[in-house]
XYZ file of C-alpha atoms in Angstrom:
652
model
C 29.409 -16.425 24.158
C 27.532 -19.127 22.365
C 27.076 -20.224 18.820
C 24.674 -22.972 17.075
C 25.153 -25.074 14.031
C 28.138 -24.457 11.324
C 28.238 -20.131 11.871
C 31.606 -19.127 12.586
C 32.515 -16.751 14.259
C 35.881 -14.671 14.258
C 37.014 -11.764 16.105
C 39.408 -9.255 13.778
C 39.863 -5.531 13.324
C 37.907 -4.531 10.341
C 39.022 -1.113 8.121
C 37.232 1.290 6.602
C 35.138 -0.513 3.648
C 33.802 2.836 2.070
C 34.069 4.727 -1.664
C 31.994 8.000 -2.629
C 28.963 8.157 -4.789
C 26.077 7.032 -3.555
C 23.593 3.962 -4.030
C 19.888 4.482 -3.362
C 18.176 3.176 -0.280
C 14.607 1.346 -0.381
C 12.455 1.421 3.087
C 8.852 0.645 3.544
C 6.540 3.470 3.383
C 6.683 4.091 7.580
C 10.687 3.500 7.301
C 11.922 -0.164 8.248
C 14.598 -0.599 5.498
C 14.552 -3.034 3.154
C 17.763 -2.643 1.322
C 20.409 -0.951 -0.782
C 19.853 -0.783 -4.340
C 23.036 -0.975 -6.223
C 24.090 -0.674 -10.150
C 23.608 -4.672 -9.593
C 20.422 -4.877 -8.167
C 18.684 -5.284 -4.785
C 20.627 -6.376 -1.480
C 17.674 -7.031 0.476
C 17.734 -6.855 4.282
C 15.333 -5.501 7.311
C 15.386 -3.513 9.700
C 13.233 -2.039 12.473
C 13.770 -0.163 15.506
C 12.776 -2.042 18.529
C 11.191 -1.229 22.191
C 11.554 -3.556 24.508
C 9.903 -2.938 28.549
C 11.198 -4.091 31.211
C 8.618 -7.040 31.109
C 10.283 -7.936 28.344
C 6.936 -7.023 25.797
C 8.431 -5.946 22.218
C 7.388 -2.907 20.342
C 9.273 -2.839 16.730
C 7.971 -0.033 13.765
C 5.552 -1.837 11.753
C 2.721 -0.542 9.576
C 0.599 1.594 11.245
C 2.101 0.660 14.909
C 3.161 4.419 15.830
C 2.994 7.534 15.020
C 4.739 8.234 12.128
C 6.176 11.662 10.276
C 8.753 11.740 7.216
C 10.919 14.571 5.752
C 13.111 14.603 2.947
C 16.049 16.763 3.237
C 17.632 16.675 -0.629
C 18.669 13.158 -0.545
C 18.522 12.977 2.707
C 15.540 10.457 4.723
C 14.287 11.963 7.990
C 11.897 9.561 10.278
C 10.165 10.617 13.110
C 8.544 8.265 15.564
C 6.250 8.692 18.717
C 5.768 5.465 20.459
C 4.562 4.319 24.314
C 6.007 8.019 24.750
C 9.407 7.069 23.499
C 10.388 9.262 20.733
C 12.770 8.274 17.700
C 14.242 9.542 14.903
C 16.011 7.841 12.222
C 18.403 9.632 9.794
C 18.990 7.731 5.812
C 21.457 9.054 3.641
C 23.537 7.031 1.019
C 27.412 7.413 1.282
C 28.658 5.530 -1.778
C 27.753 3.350 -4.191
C 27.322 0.180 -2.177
C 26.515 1.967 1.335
C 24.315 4.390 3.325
C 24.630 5.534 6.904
C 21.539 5.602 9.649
C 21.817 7.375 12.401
C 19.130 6.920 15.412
C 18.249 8.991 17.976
C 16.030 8.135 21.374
C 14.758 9.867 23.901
C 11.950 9.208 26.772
C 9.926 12.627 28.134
C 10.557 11.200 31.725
C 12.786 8.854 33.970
C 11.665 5.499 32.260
C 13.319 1.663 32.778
C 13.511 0.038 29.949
C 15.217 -3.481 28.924
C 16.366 -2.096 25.820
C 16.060 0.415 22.737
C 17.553 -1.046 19.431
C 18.742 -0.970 16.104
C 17.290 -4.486 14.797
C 18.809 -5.963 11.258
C 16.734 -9.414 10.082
C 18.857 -10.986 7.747
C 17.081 -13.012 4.687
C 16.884 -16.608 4.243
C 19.962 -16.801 1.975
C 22.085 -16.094 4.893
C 21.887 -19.632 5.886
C 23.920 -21.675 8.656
C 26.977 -21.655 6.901
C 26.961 -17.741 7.186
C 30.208 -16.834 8.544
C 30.236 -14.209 10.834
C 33.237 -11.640 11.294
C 32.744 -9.079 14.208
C 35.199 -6.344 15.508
C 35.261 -6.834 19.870
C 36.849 -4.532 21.961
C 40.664 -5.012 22.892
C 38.301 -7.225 26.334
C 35.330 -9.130 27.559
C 33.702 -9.411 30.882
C 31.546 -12.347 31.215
C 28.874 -9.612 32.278
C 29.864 -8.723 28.276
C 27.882 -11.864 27.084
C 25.190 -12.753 29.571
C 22.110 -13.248 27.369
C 18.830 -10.959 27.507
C 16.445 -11.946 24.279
C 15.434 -15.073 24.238
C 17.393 -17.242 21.608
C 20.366 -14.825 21.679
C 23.317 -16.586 20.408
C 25.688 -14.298 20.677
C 26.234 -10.718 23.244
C 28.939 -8.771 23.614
C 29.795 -4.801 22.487
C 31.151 -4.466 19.412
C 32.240 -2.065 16.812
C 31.451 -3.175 13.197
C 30.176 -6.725 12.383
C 30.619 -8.391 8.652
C 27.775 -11.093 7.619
C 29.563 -12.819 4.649
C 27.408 -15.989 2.499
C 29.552 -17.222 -0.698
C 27.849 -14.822 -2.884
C 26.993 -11.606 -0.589
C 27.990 -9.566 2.521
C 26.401 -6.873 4.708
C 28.806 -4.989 6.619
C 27.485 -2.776 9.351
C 30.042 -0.091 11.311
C 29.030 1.390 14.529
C 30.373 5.222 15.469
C 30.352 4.038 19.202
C 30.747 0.715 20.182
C 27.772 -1.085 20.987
C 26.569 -4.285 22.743
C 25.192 -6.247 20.165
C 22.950 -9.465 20.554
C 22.579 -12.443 17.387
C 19.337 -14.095 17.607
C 18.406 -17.299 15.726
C 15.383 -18.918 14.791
C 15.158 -22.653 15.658
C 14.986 -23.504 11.584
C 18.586 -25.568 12.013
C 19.147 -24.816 7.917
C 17.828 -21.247 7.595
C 17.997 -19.781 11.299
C 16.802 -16.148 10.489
C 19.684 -13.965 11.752
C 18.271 -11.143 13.896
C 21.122 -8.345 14.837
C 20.156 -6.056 17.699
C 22.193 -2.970 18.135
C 21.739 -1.526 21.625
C 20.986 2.125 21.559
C 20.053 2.587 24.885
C 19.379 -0.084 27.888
C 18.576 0.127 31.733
C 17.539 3.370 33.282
C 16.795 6.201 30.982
C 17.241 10.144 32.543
C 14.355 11.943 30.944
C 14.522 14.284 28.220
C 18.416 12.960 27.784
C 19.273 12.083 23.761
C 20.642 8.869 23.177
C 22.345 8.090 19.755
C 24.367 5.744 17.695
C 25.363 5.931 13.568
C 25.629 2.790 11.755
C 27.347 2.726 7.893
C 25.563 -0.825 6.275
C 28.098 -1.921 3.269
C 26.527 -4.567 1.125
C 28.615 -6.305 -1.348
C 28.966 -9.230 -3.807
C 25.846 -10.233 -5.900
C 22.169 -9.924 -5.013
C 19.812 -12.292 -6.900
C 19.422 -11.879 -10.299
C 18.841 -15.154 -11.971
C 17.048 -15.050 -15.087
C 12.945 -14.337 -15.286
C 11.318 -16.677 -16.908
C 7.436 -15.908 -17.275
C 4.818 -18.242 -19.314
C 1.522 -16.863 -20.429
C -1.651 -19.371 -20.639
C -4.093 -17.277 -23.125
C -6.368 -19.939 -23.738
C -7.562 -19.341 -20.260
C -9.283 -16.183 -20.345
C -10.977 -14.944 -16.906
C -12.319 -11.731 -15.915
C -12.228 -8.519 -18.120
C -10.165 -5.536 -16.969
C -11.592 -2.273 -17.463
C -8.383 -0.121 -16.036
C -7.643 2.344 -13.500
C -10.462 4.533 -11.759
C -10.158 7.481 -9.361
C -11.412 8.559 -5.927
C -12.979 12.013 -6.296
C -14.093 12.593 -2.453
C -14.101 16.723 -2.763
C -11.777 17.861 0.288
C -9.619 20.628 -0.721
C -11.285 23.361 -2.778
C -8.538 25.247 -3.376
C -6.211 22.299 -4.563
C -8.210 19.750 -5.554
C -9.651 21.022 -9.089
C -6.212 21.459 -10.640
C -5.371 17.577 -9.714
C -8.919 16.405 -10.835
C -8.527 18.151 -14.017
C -5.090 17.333 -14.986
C -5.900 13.239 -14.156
C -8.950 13.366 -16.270
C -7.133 14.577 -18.882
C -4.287 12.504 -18.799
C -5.410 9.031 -17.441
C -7.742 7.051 -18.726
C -10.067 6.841 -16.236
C -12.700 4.445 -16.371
C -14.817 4.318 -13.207
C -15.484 7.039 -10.764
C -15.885 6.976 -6.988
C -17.972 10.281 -5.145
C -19.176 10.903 -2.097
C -22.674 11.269 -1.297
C -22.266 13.576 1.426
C -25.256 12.628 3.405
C -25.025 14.423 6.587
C -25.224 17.624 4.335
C -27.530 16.522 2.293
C -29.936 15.863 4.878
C -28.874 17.552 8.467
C -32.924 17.940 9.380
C -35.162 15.047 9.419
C -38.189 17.040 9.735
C -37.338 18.619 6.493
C -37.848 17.005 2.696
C -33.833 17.060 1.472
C -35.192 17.087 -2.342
C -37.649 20.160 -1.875
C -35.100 21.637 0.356
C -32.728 21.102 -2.487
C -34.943 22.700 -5.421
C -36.125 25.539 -3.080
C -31.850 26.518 -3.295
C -30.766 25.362 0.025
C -28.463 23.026 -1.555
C -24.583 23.126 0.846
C -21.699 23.780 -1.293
C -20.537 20.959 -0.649
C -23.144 18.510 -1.545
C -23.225 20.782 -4.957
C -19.537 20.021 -5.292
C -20.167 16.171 -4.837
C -22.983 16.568 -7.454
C -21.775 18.462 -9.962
C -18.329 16.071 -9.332
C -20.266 12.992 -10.497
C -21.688 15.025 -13.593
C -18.937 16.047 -14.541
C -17.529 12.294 -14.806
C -21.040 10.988 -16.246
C -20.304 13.278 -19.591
C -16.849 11.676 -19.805
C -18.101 8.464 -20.050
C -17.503 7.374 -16.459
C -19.681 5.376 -14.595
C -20.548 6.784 -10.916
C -20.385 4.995 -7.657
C -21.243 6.821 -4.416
C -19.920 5.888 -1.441
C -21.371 8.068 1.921
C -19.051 8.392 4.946
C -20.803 10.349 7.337
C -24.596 10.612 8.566
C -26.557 12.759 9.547
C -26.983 12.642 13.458
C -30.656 12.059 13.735
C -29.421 8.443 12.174
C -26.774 7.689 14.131
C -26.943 5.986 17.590
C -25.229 7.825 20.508
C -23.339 10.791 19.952
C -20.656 11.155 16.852
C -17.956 8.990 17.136
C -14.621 10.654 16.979
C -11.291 8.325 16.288
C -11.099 4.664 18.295
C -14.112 4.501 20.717
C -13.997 3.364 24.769
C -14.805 -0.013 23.305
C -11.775 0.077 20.534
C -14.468 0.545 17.907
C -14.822 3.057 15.087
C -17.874 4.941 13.799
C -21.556 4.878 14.526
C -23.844 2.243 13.917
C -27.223 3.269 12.732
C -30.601 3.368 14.328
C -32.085 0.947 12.864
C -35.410 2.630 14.366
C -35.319 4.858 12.296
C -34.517 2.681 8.740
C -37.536 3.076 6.937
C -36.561 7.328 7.274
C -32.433 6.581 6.459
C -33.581 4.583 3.499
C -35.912 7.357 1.937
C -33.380 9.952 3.199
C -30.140 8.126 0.803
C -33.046 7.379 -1.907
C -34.021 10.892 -2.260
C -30.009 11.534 -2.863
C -29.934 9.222 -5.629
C -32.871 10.051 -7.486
C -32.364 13.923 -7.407
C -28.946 13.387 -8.989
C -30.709 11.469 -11.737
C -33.365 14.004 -11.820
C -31.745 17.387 -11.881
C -28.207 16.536 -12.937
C -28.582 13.348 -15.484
C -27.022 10.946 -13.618
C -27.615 7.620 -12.884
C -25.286 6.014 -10.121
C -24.538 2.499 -10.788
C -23.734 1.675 -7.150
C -23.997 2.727 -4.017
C -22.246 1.955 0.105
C -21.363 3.214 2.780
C -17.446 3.990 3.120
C -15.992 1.075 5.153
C -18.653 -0.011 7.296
C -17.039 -2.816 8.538
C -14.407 -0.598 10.742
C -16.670 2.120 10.942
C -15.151 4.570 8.713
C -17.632 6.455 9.511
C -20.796 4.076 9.478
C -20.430 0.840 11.539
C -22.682 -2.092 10.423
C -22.263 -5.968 11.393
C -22.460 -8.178 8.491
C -25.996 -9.105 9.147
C -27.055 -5.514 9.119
C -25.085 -4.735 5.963
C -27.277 -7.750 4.166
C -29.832 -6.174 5.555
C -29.181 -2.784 3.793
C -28.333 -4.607 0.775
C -32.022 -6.429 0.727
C -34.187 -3.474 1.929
C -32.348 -0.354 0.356
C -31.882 -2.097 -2.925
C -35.608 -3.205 -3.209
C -36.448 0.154 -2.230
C -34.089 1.324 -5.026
C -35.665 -0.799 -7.643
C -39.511 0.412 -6.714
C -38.683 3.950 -7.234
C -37.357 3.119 -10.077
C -33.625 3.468 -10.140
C -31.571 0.898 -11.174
C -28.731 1.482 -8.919
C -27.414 -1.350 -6.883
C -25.665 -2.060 -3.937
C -21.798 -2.376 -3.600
C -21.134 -5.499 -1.155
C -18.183 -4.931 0.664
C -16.633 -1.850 0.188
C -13.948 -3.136 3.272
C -11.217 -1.006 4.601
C -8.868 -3.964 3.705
C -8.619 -6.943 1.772
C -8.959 -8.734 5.365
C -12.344 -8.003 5.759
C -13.948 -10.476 3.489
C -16.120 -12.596 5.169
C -17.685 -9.568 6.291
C -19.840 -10.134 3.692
C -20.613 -13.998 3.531
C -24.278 -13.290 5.033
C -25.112 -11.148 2.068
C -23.271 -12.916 -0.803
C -25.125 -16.509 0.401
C -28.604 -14.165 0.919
C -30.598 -15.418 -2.133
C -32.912 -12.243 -1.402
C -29.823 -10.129 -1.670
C -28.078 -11.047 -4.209
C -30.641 -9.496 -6.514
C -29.861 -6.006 -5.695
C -25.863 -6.383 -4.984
C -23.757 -4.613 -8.423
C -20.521 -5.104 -7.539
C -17.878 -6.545 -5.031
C -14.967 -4.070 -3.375
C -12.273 -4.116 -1.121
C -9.635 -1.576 -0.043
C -6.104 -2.472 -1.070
C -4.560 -0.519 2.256
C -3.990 -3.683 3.516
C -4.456 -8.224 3.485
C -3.351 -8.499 0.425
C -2.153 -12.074 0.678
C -2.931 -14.026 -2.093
C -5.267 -16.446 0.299
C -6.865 -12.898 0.932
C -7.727 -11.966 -3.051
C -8.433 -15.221 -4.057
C -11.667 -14.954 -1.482
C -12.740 -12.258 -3.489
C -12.196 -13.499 -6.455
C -14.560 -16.247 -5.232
C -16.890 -13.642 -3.660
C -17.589 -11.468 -6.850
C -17.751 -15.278 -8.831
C -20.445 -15.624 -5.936
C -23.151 -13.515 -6.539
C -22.006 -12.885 -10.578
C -20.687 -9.236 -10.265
C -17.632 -7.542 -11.177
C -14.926 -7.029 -8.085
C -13.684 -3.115 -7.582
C -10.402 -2.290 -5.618
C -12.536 0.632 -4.458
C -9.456 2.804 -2.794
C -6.226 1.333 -4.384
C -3.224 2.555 -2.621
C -0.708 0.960 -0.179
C -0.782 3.067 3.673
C -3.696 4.691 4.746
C -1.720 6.672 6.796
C 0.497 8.337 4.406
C -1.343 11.948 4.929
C 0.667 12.591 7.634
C 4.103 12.192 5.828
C 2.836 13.021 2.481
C 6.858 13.236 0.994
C 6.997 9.512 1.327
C 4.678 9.755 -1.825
C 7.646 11.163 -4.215
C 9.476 8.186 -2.943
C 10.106 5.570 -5.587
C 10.251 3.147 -3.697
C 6.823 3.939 -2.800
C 5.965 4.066 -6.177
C 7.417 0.661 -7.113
C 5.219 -1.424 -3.918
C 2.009 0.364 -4.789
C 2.158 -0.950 -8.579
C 3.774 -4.020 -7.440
C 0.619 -4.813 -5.307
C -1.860 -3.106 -7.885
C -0.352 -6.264 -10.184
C -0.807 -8.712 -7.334
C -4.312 -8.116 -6.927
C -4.901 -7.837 -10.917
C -3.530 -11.227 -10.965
C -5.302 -12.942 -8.152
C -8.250 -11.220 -7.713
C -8.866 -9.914 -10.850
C -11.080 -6.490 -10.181
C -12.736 -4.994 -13.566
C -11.057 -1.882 -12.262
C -8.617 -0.329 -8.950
C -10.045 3.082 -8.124
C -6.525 4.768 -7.131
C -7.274 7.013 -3.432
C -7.333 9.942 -4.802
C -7.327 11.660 -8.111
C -7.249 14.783 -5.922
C -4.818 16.606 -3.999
C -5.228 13.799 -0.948
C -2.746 11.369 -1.616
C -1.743 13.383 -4.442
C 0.013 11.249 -7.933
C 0.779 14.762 -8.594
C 3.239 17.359 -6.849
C 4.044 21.102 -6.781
C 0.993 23.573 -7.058
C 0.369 23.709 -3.455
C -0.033 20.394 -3.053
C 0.984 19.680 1.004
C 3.040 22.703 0.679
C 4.820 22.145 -2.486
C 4.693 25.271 -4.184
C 6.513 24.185 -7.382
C 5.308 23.683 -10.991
C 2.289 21.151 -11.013
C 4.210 17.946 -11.696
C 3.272 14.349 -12.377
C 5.219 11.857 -9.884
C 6.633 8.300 -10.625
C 3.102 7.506 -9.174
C 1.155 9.226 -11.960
C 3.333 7.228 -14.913
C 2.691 4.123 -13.094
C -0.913 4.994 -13.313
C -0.632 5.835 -16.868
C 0.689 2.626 -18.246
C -1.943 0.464 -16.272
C -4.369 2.597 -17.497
C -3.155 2.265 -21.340
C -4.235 -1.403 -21.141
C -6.216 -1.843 -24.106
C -10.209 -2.259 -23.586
C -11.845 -5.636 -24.006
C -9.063 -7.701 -22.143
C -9.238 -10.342 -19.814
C -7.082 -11.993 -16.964
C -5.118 -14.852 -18.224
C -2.543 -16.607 -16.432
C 0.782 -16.098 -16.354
C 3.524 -17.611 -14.240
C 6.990 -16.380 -12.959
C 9.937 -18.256 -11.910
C 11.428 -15.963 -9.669
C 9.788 -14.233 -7.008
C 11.243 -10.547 -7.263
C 9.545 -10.599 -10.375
C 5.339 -9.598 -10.065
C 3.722 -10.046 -13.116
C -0.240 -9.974 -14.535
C -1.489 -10.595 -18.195
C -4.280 -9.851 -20.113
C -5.753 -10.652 -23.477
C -8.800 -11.232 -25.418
C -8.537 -13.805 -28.374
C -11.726 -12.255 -30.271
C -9.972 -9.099 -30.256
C -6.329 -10.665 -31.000
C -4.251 -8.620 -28.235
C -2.226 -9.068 -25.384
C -0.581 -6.861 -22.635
C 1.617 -8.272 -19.563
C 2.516 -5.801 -16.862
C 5.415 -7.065 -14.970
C 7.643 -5.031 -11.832
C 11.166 -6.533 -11.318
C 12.409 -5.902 -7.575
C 15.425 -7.424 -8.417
C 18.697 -6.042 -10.717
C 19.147 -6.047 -14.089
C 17.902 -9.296 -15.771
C 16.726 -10.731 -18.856
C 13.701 -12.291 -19.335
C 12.219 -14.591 -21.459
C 8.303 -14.693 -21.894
C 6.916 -18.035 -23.530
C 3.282 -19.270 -24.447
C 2.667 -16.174 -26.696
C -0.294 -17.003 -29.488
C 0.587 -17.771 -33.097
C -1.308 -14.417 -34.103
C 0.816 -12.233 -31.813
C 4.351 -10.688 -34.076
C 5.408 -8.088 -31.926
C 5.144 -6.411 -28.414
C 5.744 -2.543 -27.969
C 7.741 -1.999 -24.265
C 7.397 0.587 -21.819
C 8.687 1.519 -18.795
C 8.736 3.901 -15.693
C 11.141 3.996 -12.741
C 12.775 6.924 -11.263
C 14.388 7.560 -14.772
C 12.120 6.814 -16.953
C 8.431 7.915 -17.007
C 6.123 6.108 -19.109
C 8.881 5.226 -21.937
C 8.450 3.508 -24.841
C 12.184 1.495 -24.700
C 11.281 -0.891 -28.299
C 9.161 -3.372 -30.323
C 10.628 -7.099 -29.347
C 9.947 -9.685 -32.066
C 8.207 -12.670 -31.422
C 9.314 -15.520 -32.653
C 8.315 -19.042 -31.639
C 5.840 -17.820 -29.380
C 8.185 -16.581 -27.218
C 10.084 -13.213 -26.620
C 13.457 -12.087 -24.890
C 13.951 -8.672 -23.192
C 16.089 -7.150 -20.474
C 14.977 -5.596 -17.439
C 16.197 -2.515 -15.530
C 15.856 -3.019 -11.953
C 13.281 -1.589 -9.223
C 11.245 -1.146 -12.710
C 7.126 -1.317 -13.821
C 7.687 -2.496 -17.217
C 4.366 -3.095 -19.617
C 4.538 -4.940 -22.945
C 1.592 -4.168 -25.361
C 0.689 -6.401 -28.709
C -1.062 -2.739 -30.433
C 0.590 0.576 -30.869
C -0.559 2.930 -28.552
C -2.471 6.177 -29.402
């Protein structure tokens, strides 16, 4: 065995390291963990469970890279995975207050070769090359023991439990059956990123045969906590921030009204997203949608959609309609369903027949303003640059922007077009033909992206530029954080879930800064609420962590802008807004980290006092107390894993 730069290594017999109680585990929405949350904060690691052919090609579980299912068992975490065949499941329950235990099982349907299944651990950059290593060998080694398979592999040879100890922290990991285990390092000589890989199964696998292994992780000493120390700039006043909106795509009948009417009347809601259900609308090109329409032929669901963005029009919320599917007299080819031969998505229209798809999504629009009072401010198609379920190229989606919006404007309306509307923040130069189009940029409204993925901050400062571009307001038009959570829809009650999606809802405030993020949905899909029904829940109606997180973004006072505000410690995400006309200020902040205190300088003269709330998993949408300013600057202290909003006005 091998090892580079100053990492010892020693070889000992390592005890039992465990107490009772139990400390919570946070994992990424599909199940890599990312630590053990203690009474003193966050011990951040990684993890991932890693396939490996006999080519050598790696498949680890990554966002959206296999099929995915979650259970929750009281406090126990159940992960199922389907993947090149392979099936997994990994087991997450906390033992004590520093430690949980994993347990993994594998399995292949059929006789498979394989160079390796395993249990991967990606240590962060504070274990360093001084980490000292202290691992627990068997009573002997062959020199087969430590012959090297990954490429910069360090160290191989079975083990039992393995100790990685820095001067200020430790991660302890105990195997129930000894295991080969293999150190990678990265070629960084000062920060080498550590990669353990626990061998669950290698070589020959018998079909339908279970292979297994249960690892207890022990962290201990003290994660990073330093002090926060966050400076506001409010002379520098940038977009305006209108507050949350809602998705209100109609897909449930029979659990969707409850949601939508508990949200409306508990949020403050302040832009709405429908569907114009277009391939309902009009199925029949040889028939006149709007007469067909008056004459009572109207599909219950296209009266659902309608009376939907009525229903938000009388509140006070402005409408934007957004059409997935059309009709298949528009469509090339026959309907599209899932990845097509080609790996594409969707259908791309027949742009013979424009001139009819154009009238056909006009009539839409102006019989909602005719017979049910409502004006729609904007208008796209759903993610037409994946094909979800349109599929345009970025030429043809200027082109809709130019020709539908004139068309739009000579009958009349004065809805606009919504450039972008992108599955992802990734997707934004699909619309640099239209936003450099001087003939389009007339008839675009509004700028939106899809927060299910790309949000770098390279990625939202594009759109910031974008919507700066062509002089319109930027919508997160489906806020949320995995597009594939329908299929496990418990991950949703998950705080840590909760915590990431406001955590990135406050990135994208503060970088890209949308008037408003349109959470996905204020229905029962992707539900903020629980119980009633809702994915078979059939307790009380409940709001979740989710909901409260919603809340206090939402209770951001009208009239405020971006300002900047900047953070000396990463863990710490944190946006600000204020408006010096008005004379008030709000900063929404989410500490990853432990308990901390923070200190927030740069406040304005006119500013005495900010009112704090909170939610985490104990608190939901809690006033905690009015700090005193005084110097311009304000001290507070921080619960961990917590979204924590300070507001210069009492709330109503």
């Amino acid at each position: 065995m091998k090892l580079k730069n100053k990492v010892i290594l020693t070889l000992l017999v390592v005890t039992g390291f465990f107490q009772k109680i139990t400390a919570q585990t946070e994992f990424e929405t599909w199940g890599n963990l990312i630590g053990i949350r203690t009474d003193q904060g966050l011990h951040g690691f990684n993890t991932s469970l890693l396939l490996v052919n006999e080519q050598k090609y790696q498949w680890p579980t990554r966002k959206e890279g296999q099929k995915t299912d979650f259970k929750r068992d009281d406090e126990t975490k159940i992960f199922s995975y389907e993947m090149r065949n392979i099936r997994w499941t990994q087991t997450i329950k906390s033992l004590t207050t520093h430690s949980v235990r994993v347990q993994i099982d594998f399995s292949s349907p059929k006789d498979t070769l394989i160079q390796g299944a395993y249990f991967r651990i990606n240590l962060p950059q504070e274990f360093n090359n001084e980490t000292r290593f202290e691992i627990t060998n068997p009573e002997s080694l062959s020199a087969l023991d430590i012959s090297s398979d990954f490429d910069n592999t360090s160290y191989k040879a079975p083990v039992q439990a393995v100790s990685m100890l820095t001067k200020k922290r430790g991660i302890h990991i105990k195997a129930k059956d000894q295991t080969e285990l293999m150190i990678t390092m990265g070629k960084d000589s000062i920060n080498p990123e550590f990669g353990l890989n626990f061998a669950i199964a290698t070589g020959s696998l018998a079909a339908g045969k279970t292979y297994s292994n249960t690892f207890d992780i022990e962290v201990s000493g003290e994660p990073e906590n330093a002090p926060v120390a966050l400076k506001l700039f409010p002379e520098q006043e940038g977009n305006l921030f209108e507050g949350i909106g809602g998705n209100f795509r109609l897909q449930n009948p029979k659990n969707d009204p409850q949601v939508i009417d508990y949200s409306l009347d508990n949020l403050n809601v302040t832009w709405g997203r429908v569907e114009l259900p277009w391939k309902l609308w009009h199925p029949d090109l040889d028939k006149n949608p709007k007469l067909e329409a008056k004459n009572g032929n109207l599909h219950p669901k296209v009266e659902a959609s309608l009376e939907m963005a009525r229903r938000l029009d009388k509140r006070g919320i402005p409408v934007i309609l957004a059409a997935w599917f059309a009709p298949n007299w528009a469509i090339i080819g026959e309907r599209a369903e899932g990845v097509n031969l080609d790996g594409s998505r969707g259908n791309q229209l027949d742009q013979s027949k424009k001139e009819e798809i154009y009238r056909s999504i006009t009539s839409y629009v102006e019989f909602l303003k005719e017979e049910y009072g409502v004006e729609a401010f904007l208008f796209s198609f759903n993610e037409s640059d994946l094909g979800i379920d349109v599929r345009q190229t970025p030429e043809e989606h200027d082109q809709l922007i130019r020709e539908l919006g004139s068309l739009f404007k000579n009958a009349g309306l004065n809805t606009k077009l919504l450039l972008g509307d992108t599955a992802d923040a990734n997707g934004w130069d699909f619309t640099t033909t239209a936003s450099l189009n001087p003939e389009s940029v007339p008839y675009i409204g509004g700028v939106s992206f899809h927060s299910w993925r790309g949000w770098s901050q390279k990625n939202l400062l594009e759109w910031y530029d974008i919507a700066n571009r062509v002089g319109q307001p930027l919508f997160v038009g489906e806020g949320s954080i995995d597009a594939g959570a329908w299929r496990y829809p418990q991950i949703f009650e998950e705080p840590s879930y909760a915590l990431e999606e406001i955590r990135i809802y406050l990135k994208i405030l503060k970088f890209a800064q949308p008037l408003s993020i349109l959470q996905w949905q204020l229905t029962s899909d992707y539900s903020v609420l629980s119980g009633g029904g809702i994915y078979g829940n059939d307790d009380k109606l409940k709001p979740t962590q989710r909901f409260f997180n919603l809340k206090q973004l939402g209770k951001t006072p009208s009239g405020l802008r971006n300002i900047p505000v900047t953070s000396n410690q990463e863990s710490v995400t944190a946006a600000a807004l204020g408006s010096k006309e008005r004379g008030q200020y709000a900063l929404h902040l989410v500490n990853k980290g432990g308990k901390r205190s923070i200190e927030v300088t740069g406040i304005p003269s006119s500013i005495s006092a900010f009112n704090v709330y909170v939610t985490d998993q104990n608190n939901s949408f809690k006033r905690i107390k009015k700090v005193q300013v005084s110097n311009g600057k304000i001290n507070l202290f921080a619960e961990g894993g917590s979204f924590i909003s300070l507001f210069s006005v009492d709330l109503k």
